[in-house]
Tab-separated table of C-alpha atoms in Angstrom:
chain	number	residue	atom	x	y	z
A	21	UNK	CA	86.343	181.682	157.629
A	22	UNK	CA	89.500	183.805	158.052
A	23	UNK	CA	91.762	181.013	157.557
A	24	UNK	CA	90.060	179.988	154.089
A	25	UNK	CA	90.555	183.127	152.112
A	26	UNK	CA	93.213	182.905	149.973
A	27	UNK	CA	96.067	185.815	149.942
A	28	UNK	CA	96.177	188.395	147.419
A	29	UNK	CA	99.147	186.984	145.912
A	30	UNK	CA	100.101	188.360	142.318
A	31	UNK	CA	98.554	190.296	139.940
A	32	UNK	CA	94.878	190.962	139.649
A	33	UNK	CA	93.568	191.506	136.597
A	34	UNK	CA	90.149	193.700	135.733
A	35	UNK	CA	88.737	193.474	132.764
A	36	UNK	CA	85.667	195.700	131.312
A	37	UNK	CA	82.942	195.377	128.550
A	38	UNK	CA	82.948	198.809	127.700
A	39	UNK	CA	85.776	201.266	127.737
A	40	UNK	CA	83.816	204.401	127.651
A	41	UNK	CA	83.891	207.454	129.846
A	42	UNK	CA	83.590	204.723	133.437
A	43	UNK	CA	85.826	202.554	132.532
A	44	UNK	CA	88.945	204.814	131.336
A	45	UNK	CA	87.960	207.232	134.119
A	46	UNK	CA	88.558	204.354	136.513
A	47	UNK	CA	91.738	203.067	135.055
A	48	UNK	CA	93.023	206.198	134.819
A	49	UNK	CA	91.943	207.376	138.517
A	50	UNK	CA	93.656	204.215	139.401
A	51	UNK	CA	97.028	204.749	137.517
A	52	UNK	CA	97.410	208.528	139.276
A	53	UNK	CA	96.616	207.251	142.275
A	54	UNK	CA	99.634	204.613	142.111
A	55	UNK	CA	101.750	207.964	141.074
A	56	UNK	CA	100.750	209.661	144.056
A	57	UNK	CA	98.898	212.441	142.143
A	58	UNK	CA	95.493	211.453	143.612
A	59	UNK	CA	93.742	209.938	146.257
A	60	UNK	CA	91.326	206.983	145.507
A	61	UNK	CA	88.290	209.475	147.386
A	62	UNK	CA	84.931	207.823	146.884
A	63	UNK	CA	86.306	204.423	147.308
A	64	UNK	CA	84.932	202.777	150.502
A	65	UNK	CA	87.422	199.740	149.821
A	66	UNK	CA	90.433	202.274	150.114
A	67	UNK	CA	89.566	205.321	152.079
A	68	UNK	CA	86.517	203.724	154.287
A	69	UNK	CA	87.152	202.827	158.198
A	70	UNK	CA	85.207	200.151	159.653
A	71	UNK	CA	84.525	199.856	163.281
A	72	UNK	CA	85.627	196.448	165.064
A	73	UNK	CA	84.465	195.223	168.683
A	74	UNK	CA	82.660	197.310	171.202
A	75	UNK	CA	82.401	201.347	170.696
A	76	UNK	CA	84.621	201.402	174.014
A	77	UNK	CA	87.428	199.442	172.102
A	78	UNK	CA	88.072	202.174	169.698
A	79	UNK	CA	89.042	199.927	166.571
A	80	UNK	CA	88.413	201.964	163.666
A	81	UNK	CA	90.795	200.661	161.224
A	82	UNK	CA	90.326	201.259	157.239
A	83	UNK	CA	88.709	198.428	155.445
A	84	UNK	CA	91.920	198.202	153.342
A	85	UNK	CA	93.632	197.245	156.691
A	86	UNK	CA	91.216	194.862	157.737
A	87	UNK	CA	90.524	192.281	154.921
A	88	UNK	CA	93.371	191.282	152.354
A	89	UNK	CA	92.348	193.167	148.957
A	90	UNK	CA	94.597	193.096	146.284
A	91	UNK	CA	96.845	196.426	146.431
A	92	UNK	CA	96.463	198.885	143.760
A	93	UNK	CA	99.583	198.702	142.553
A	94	UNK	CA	99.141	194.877	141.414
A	95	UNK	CA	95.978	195.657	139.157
A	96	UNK	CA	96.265	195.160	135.667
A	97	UNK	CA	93.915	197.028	133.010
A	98	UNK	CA	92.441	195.573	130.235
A	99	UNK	CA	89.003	195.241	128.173
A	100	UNK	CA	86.753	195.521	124.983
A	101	UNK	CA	85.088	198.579	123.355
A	102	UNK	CA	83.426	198.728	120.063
A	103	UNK	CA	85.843	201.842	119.142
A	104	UNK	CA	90.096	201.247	118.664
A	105	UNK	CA	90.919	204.549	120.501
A	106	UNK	CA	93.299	203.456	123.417
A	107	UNK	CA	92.508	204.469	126.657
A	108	UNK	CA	94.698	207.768	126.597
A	109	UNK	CA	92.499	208.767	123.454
A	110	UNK	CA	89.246	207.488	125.097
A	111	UNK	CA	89.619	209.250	127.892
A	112	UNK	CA	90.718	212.878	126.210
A	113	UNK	CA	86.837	212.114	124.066
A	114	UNK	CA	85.568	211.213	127.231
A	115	UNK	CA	86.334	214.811	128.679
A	116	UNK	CA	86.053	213.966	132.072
A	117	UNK	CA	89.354	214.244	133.450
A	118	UNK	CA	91.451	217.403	133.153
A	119	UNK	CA	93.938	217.055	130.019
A	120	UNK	CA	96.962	217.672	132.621
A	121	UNK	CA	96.255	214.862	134.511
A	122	UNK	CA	95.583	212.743	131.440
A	123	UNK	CA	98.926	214.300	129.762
A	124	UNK	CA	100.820	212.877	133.226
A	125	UNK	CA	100.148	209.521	133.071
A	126	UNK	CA	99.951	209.304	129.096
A	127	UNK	CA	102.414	206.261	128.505
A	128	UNK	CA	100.006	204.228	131.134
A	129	UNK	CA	97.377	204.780	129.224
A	130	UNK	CA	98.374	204.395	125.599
A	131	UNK	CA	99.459	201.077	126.515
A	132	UNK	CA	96.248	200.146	127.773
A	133	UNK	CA	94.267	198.719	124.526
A	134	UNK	CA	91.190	197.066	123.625
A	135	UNK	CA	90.463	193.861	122.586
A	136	UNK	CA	87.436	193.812	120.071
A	137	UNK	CA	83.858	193.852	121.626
A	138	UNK	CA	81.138	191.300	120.952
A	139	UNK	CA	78.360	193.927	119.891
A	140	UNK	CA	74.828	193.207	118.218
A	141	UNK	CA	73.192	196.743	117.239
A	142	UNK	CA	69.389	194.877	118.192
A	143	UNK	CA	70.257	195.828	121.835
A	144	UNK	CA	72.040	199.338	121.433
A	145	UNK	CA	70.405	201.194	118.628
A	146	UNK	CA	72.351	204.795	119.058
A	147	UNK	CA	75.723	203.143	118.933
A	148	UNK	CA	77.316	201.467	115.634
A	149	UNK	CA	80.555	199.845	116.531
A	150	UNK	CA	83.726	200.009	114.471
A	151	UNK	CA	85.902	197.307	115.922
A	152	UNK	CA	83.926	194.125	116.800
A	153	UNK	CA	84.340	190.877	116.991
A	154	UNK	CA	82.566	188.283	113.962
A	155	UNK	CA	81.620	184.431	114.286
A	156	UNK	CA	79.038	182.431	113.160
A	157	UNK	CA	77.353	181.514	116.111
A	158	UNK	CA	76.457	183.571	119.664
A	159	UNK	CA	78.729	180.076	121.035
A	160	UNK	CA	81.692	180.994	118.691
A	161	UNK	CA	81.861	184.658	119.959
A	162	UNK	CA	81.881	183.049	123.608
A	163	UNK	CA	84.770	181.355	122.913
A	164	UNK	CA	86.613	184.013	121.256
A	165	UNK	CA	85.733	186.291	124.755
A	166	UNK	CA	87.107	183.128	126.624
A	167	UNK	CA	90.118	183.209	125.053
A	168	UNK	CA	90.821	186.852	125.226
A	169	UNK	CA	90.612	186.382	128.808
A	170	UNK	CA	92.866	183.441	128.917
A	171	UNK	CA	95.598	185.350	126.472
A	172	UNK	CA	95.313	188.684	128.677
A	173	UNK	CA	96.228	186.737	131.665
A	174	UNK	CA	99.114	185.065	129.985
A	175	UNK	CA	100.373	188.082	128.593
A	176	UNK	CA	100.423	190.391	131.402
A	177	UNK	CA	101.011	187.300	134.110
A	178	UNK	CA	98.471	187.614	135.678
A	179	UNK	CA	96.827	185.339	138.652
A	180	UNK	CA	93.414	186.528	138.852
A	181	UNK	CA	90.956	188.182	136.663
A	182	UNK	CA	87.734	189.863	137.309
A	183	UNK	CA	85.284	191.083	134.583
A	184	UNK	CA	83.073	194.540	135.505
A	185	UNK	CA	80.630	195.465	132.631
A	186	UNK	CA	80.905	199.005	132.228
A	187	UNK	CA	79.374	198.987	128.748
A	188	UNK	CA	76.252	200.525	127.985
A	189	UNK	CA	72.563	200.357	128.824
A	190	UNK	CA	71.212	197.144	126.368
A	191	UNK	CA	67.455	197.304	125.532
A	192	UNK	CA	64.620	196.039	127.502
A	193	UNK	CA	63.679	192.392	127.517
A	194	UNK	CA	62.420	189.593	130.109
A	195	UNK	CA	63.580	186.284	131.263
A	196	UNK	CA	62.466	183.697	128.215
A	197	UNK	CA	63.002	180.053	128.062
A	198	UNK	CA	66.354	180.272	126.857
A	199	UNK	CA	67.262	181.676	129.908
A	200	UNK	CA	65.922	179.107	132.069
A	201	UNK	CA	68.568	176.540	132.607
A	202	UNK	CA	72.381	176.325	131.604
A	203	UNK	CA	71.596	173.528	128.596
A	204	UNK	CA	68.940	175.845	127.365
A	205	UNK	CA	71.234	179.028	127.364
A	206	UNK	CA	74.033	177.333	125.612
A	207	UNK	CA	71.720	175.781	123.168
A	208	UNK	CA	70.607	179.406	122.583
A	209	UNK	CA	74.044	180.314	121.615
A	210	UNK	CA	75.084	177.655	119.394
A	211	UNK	CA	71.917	178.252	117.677
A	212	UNK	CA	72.223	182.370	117.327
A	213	UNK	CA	69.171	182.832	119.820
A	214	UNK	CA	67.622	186.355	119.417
A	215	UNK	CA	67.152	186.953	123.165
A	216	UNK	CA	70.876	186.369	124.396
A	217	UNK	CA	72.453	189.789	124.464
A	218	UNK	CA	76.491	190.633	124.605
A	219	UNK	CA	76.221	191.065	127.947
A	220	UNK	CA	75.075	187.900	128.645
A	221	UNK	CA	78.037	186.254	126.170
A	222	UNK	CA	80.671	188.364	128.160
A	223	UNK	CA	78.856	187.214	131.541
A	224	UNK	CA	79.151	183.157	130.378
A	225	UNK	CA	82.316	183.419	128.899
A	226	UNK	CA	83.939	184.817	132.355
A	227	UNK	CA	81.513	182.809	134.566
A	228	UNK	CA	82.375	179.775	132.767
A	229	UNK	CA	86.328	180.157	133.329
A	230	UNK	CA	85.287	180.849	136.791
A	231	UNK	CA	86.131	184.455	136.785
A	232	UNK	CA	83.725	186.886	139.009
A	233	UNK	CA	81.467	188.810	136.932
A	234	UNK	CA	80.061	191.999	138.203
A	235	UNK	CA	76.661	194.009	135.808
A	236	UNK	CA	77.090	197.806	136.014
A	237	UNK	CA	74.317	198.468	133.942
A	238	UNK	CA	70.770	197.811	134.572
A	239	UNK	CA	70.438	195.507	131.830
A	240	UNK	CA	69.417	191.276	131.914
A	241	UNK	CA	72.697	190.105	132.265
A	242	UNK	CA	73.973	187.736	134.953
A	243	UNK	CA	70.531	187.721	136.961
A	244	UNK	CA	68.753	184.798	135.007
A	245	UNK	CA	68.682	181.570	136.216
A	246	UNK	CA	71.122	180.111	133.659
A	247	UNK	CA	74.120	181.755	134.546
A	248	UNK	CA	73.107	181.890	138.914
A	249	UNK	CA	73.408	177.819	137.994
A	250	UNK	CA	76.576	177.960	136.508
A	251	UNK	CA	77.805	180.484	138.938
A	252	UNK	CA	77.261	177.933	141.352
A	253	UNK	CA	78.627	175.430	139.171
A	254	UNK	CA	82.002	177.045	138.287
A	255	UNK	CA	82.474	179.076	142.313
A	256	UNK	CA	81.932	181.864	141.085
A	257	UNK	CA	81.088	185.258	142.243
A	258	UNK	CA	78.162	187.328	140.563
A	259	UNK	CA	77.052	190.991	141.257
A	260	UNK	CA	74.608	193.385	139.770
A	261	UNK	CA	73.207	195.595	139.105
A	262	UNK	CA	73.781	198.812	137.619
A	263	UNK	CA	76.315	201.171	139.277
A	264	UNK	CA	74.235	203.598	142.039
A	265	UNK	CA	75.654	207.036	140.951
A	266	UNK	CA	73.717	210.695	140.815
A	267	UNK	CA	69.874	210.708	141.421
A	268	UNK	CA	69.405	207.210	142.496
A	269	UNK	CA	72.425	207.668	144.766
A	270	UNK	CA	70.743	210.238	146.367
A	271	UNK	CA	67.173	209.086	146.591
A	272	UNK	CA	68.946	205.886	148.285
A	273	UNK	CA	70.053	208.538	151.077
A	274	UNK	CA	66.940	210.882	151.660
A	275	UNK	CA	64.213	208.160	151.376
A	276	UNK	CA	65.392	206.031	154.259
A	277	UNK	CA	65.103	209.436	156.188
A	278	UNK	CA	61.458	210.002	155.561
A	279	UNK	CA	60.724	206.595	155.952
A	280	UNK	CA	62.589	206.319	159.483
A	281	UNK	CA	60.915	209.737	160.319
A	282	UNK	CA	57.247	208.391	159.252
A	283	UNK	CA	56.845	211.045	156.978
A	284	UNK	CA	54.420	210.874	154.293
A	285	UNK	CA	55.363	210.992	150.600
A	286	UNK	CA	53.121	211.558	147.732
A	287	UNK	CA	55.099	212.730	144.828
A	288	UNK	CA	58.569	212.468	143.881
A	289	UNK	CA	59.182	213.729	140.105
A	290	UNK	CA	62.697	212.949	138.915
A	291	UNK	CA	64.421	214.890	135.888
A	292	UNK	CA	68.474	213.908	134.327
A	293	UNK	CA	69.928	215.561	131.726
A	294	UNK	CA	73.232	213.953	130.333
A	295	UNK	CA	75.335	214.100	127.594
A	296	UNK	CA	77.852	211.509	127.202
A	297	UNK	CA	77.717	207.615	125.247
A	298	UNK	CA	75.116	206.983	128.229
A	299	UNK	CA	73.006	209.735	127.666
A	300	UNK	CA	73.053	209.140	123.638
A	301	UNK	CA	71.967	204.948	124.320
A	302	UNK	CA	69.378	206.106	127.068
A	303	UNK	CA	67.245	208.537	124.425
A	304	UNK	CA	66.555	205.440	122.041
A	305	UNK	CA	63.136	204.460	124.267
A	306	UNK	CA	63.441	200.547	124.426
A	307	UNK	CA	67.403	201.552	126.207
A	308	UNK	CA	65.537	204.343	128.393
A	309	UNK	CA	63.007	201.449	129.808
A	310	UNK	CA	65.729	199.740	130.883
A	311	UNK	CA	66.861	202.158	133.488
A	312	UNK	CA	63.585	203.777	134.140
A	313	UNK	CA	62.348	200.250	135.749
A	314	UNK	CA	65.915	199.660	138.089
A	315	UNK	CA	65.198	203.926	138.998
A	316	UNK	CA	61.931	203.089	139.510
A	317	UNK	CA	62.050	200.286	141.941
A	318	UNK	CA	63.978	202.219	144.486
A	319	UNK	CA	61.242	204.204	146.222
A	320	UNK	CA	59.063	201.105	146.169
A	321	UNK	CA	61.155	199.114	148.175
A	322	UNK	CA	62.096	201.484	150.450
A	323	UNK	CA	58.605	202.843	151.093
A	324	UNK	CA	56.637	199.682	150.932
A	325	UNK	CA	53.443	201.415	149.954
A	326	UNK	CA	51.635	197.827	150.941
A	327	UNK	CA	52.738	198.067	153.846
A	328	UNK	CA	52.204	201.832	154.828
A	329	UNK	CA	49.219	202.699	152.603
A	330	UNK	CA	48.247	206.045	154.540
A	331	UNK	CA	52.155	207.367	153.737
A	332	UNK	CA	52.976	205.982	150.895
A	333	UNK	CA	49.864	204.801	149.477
A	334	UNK	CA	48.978	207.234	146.889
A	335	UNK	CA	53.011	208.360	146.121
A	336	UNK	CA	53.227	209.578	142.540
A	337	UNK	CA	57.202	208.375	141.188
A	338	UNK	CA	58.233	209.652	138.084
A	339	UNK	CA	61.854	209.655	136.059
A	340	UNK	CA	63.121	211.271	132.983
A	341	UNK	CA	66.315	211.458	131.285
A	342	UNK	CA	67.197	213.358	128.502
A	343	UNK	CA	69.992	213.834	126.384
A	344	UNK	CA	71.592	217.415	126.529
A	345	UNK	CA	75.417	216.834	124.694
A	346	UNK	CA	76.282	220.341	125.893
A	347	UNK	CA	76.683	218.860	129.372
A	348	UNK	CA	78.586	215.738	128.712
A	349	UNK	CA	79.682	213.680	131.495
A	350	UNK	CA	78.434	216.310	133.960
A	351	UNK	CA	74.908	214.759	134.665
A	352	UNK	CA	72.405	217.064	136.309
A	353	UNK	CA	69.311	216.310	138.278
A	354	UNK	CA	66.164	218.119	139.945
A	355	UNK	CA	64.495	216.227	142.608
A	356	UNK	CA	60.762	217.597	143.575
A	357	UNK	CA	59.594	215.608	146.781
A	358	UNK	CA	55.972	216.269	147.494
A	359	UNK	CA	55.447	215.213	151.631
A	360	UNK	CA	53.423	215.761	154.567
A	361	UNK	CA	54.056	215.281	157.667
A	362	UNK	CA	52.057	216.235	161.415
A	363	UNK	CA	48.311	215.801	160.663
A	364	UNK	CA	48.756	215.969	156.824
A	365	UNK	CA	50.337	219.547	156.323
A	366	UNK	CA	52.018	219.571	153.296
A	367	UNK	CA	56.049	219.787	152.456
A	368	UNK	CA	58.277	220.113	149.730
A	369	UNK	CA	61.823	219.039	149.491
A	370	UNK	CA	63.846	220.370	146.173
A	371	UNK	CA	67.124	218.517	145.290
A	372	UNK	CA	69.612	220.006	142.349
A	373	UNK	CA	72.390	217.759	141.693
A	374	UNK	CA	75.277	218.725	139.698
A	375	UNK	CA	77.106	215.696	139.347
A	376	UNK	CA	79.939	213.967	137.563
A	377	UNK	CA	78.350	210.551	136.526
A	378	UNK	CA	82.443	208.425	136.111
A	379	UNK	CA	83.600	210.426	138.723
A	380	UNK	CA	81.120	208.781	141.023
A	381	UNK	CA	81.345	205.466	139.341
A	382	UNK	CA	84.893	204.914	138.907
A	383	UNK	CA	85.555	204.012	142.656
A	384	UNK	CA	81.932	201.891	142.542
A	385	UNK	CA	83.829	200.104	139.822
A	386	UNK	CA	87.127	199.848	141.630
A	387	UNK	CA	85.015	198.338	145.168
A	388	UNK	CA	83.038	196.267	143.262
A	389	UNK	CA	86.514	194.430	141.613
A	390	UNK	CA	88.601	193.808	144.945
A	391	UNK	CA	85.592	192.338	146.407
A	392	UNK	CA	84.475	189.958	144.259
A	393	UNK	CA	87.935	189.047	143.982
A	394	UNK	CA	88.169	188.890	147.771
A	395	UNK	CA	85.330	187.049	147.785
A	396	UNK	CA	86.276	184.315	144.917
A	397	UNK	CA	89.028	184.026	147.251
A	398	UNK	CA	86.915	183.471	150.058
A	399	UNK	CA	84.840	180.410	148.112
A	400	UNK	CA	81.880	182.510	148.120
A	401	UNK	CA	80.146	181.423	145.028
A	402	UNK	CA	76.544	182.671	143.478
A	403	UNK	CA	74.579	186.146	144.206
A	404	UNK	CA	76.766	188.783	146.091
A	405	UNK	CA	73.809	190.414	147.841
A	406	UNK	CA	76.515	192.071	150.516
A	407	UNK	CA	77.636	194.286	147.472
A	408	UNK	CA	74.173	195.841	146.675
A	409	UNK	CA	75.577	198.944	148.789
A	410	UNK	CA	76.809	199.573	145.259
A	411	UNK	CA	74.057	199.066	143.241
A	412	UNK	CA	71.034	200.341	142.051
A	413	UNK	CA	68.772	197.019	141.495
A	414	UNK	CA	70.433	195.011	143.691
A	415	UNK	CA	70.672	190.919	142.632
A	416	UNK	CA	69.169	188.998	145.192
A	417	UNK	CA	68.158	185.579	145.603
A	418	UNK	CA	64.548	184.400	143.777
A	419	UNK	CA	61.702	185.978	145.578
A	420	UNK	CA	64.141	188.170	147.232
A	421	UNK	CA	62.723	191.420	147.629
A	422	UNK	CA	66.204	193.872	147.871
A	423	UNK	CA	67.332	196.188	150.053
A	424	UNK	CA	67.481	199.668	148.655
A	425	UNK	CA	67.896	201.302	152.132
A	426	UNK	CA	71.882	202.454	151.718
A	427	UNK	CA	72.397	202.958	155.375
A	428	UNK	CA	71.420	198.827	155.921
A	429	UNK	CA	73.316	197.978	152.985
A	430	UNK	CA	76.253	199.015	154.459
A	431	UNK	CA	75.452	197.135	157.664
A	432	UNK	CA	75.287	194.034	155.774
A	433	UNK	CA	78.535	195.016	153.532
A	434	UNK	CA	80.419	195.583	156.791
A	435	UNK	CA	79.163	192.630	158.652
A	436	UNK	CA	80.090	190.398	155.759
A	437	UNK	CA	83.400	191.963	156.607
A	438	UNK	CA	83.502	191.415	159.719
A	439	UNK	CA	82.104	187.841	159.341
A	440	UNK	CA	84.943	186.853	156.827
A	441	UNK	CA	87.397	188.416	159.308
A	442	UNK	CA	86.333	186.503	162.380
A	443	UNK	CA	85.072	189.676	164.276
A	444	UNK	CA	81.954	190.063	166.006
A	445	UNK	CA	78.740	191.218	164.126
A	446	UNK	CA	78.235	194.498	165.240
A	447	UNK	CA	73.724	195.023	165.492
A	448	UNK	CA	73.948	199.100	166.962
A	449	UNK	CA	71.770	197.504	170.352
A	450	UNK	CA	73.905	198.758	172.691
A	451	UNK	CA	72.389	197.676	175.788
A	452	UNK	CA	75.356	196.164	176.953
A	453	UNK	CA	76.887	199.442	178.164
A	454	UNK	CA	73.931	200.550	180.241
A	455	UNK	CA	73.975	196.756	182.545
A	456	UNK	CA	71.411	198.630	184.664
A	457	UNK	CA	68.696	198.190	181.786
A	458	UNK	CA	69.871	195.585	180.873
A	459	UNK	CA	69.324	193.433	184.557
A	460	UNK	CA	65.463	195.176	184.336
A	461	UNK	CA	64.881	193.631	181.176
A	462	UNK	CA	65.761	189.921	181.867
């Protein structure tokens, strides 16, 4: 498979729905690490190692070493928000990065502008956009999203493009027959259907030119069977969904170690207060259900009460979120884990947070782009389960059940790796170096 991937030749181009506190904290991360002000810390793409061959070999090289990503300094920024500000003023409203580092790599950022966004207020109730796009059909607004991706990568010369949605939470809905098949979907947008969000245009437009489209938002997007067709159809890579930052993040840590430990769980209450864009979309309810059912599928999946009854039988999960402006981008959360453990005595485990919600999903968003780039260049077409390590509701195949366990998500992230590279899976048996067992066992 080695020989097949293409070389990272040119400019690679990244494109984002949504140029909110994420997506300018990435770019801008990004920018002043190409200056040498920063490092890219949090990126497993750029500051992970990856262990090749047998423990004995030594071979930890970093994963930027070891598969042929594009380099930083060939990425080119662009994308749509419903607001003009350019990234430089995004960013300072943003407030996430200090005003110093922001003042540093000003030009860089000014020149960074968006393109108007396809927005429909029906899916985002809190926001009202200011500079979006108009057409008389869903169809017509593909198009125009087409061609802004064709005219970026003209203007800029660029080779390759890759589209990350980093634009808000969209309402609540479920798979309808307009979903079902390719005809049916673009039948649904020459005819204005109701149930075809801007997600989903921005998803068909850039799956349709055969450019990889990764969901950071827990929103129907590119996980209905229309656009895992034409995925198919076009080569295309797909991820999603929703970036795993804060709470999730860490439940996706802890809960494998309960489970592995056969502890019991019976409660875990989950609390977020936020103030930023995300925290304004997520207190209109319909948004909120959105994210409360990818949060809430976590534990399930990990515990698999089913399975386990007497541990997990009876667990209790519950989420909030709740807007607090006073915070803004700093997101805080209080975990209380109710568990028992050796003949039923009873434990608690208390988790307080204190995160930065972009600073943790900038490099998700930076990963997530030079591999689905590597991996358009690899001809790997359809679902990108090997990048749920990033996600909180990973996309998986129908009648799938994910893999919310982060520690075997990065198994299968690293032996994709490996696979792509020609090196040997690596399984953790290890009975090769002790041949003694290993002669009483066969």
């Amino acid at each position: 498979m080695k020989e097949q991937i293409r070389k990272a030749e040119g400019k690679l181009g990244i494109l984002t729905p949504g140029m909110g506190a994420v997506s300018t904290t990435f770019m801008a991360g990004v920018i002043a690490v190409n200056k040498g002000l920063a490092k890219p810390i949090g990126s497993v793409a750029q500051m992970g190692n990856i262990r090749l061959g047998k423990r004995t070999e030594n071979r930890y090289p970093l994963i930027k070493d070891f598969v042929p990503l594009a380099n930083l300094s060939d990425i080119v920024f662009g994308g749509w928000d419903l607001y003009e500000d350019n990234v430089y003023q995004a960013a300072m409203h943003a407030k996430v990065l200090d005003a110093s580092l922001l003042q540093a790599i000003k030009p860089e950022l000014e020149a960074i502008k968006p393109m108007k966004a396809v927005f429909d207020r029906t899916f985002v109730k809190n926001l009202d956009g200011t500079f979006v796009k108009t057409g008389a059909t869903k169809w017509d607004l593909a198009k125009q999203v087409m061609d802004d991706i064709e005219n970026f990568k003209e203007a800029n010369d660029v080779n390759r493009v890759v589209v990350v949605w980093c634009g808000s939470t969209e309402i609540y809905f479920e798979p309808t027959a307009t979903h079902a098949t390719i005809e049916s979907f673009e039948k649904g947008l020459k005819e204005n259907a109701p149930d075809i969000s801007p997600s989903m245009i921005y998803a068909y437009a850039a799956i349709k030119l055969g450019v990889p489209f990764a969901n950071g938002a827990p929103n129907l997007t590119c996980d209905i069977p229309a656009l895992v067709e034409l995925s198919k159809q076009t080569n295309t890579p797909i991820a999603g969904k929703d970036f795993k930052t804060g709470q999730t993040l860490m439940k996706t840590i802890l809960a494998p170690g309960l489970q592995a430990r056969a502890l019991g769980v019976s409660g875990w209450f989950s609390t977020n207060i936020l103030g930023n864009r995300d925290g304004l979309v997520l207190d209109d309810p319909d948004n909120f259900k959105t994210k409360e059912v990818s949060k809430l599928g976590v534990l399930e999946d990990i515990f698999k009460p089913d399975t386990n009854p007497e541990l997990y039988g009876d667990i209790y999960h519950k989420v909030r979120i709740n807007f607090y402006p006073p915070h803004g981008d700093n997101k805080e959360s209080w975990d209380n884990i109710d568990i028992f453990g050796w003949l039923g005595y009873k434990m608690q485990i208390k988790v307080n947070f204190l995160c930065r919600d972009s600073i943790l999903a900038a490099p998700v968003v930076l990963d997530l782009a030079l591999f689905v780039d590597l991996a358009k260049r690899a001809n790997m077409s359809g679902i990108q389960e090997w990048l749920s390590f990033y996600l909180k509701s990973p996309q998986t195949a129908e009648g799938l059940r994910p893999e919310h366990d982060i520690f075997k998500q990065l198994i299968k992230m690293q032996n994709t790796l490996r696979h792509m590279m020609g090196e040997d899976l690596i399984t953790h048996l290890g009975l090769d170096y002790y041949q003694d067992l290993v002669e009483v066992m066969s």
